[in-house]
Amino acid sequence: MAQLTLEEQRELRMKALKMIDETRWMIEEKRDELGNKGAFNWFNRECPEGKEIQKIGQLLLNARG
């Protein structure tokens, strides 16, 4: 796997933060419906945006070395 530059890491962090801000309403809606744990599980397992945020997080963790 190619090493990410600091600028690439920064861009990925910014992308993840933007996605979190944009999807916050979905999480809150699901929280009302499923409770805290259910909303968390839904976001991580079923929501495409949640899966993308997880991928970004994994890339950033791998970049740490």
Short mmCIF file of C-alpha atoms in Angstrom, two decimals:
data_model
loop_
_atom_site.label_atom_id
_atom_site.label_comp_id
_atom_site.label_asym_id
_atom_site.label_seq_id
_atom_site.Cartn_x
_atom_site.Cartn_y
_atom_site.Cartn_z
CA MET A 1 0.00 0.00 0.00
CA ALA A 2 1.35 3.41 -0.94
CA GLN A 3 2.15 5.77 1.89
CA LEU A 4 -0.13 8.80 2.17
CA THR A 5 1.39 12.23 2.25
CA LEU A 6 0.47 14.58 5.08
CA GLU A 7 -1.63 16.58 2.61
CA GLU A 8 -3.51 13.45 1.50
CA GLN A 9 -4.13 12.53 5.14
CA ARG A 10 -5.43 16.04 5.83
CA GLU A 11 -7.77 15.85 2.82
CA LEU A 12 -9.12 12.48 3.98
CA ARG A 13 -9.74 13.83 7.50
CA MET A 14 -11.57 16.84 6.05
CA LYS A 15 -13.66 14.57 3.80
CA ALA A 16 -14.63 12.37 6.76
CA LEU A 17 -15.58 15.38 8.89
CA LYS A 18 -17.70 16.80 6.08
CA MET A 19 -19.45 13.45 5.63
CA ILE A 20 -20.15 13.23 9.37
CA ASP A 21 -21.64 16.73 9.35
CA GLU A 22 -23.78 15.89 6.31
CA THR A 23 -25.09 12.60 7.73
CA ARG A 24 -25.66 13.70 11.33
CA TRP A 25 -29.41 14.10 10.71
CA MET A 26 -29.66 10.47 9.58
CA ILE A 27 -28.01 9.25 12.76
CA GLU A 28 -30.29 11.38 14.93
CA GLU A 29 -33.35 10.12 13.06
CA LYS A 30 -32.25 6.51 13.48
CA ARG A 31 -31.45 7.15 17.14
CA ASP A 32 -35.08 8.12 17.72
CA GLU A 33 -36.17 4.97 15.93
CA LEU A 34 -33.58 2.41 17.11
CA GLY A 35 -31.93 3.91 20.20
CA ASN A 36 -28.26 4.84 20.54
CA LYS A 37 -26.74 1.41 20.02
CA GLY A 38 -29.10 0.55 17.18
CA ALA A 39 -28.33 3.81 15.36
CA PHE A 40 -24.59 3.24 15.79
CA ASN A 41 -24.88 -0.30 14.44
CA TRP A 42 -27.05 0.82 11.53
CA PHE A 43 -24.60 3.58 10.57
CA ASN A 44 -21.60 1.24 10.66
CA ARG A 45 -23.20 -1.79 9.02
CA GLU A 46 -25.83 -0.52 6.61
CA CYS A 47 -25.31 3.14 5.79
CA PRO A 48 -23.10 3.66 2.70
CA GLU A 49 -21.73 6.90 4.14
CA GLY A 50 -20.88 5.15 7.40
CA LYS A 51 -18.99 2.45 5.52
CA GLU A 52 -17.09 5.09 3.55
CA ILE A 53 -16.13 6.91 6.76
CA GLN A 54 -14.85 3.61 8.15
CA LYS A 55 -12.72 3.08 5.04
CA ILE A 56 -11.24 6.56 5.40
CA GLY A 57 -10.50 5.86 9.06
CA GLN A 58 -8.75 2.62 8.18
CA LEU A 59 -6.64 4.38 5.53
CA LEU A 60 -5.62 6.99 8.08
CA LEU A 61 -4.76 4.37 10.68
CA ASN A 62 -2.63 2.48 8.17
CA ALA A 63 -0.86 5.71 7.24
CA ARG A 64 0.34 6.12 10.82
CA GLY A 65 2.79 3.33 10.20
#
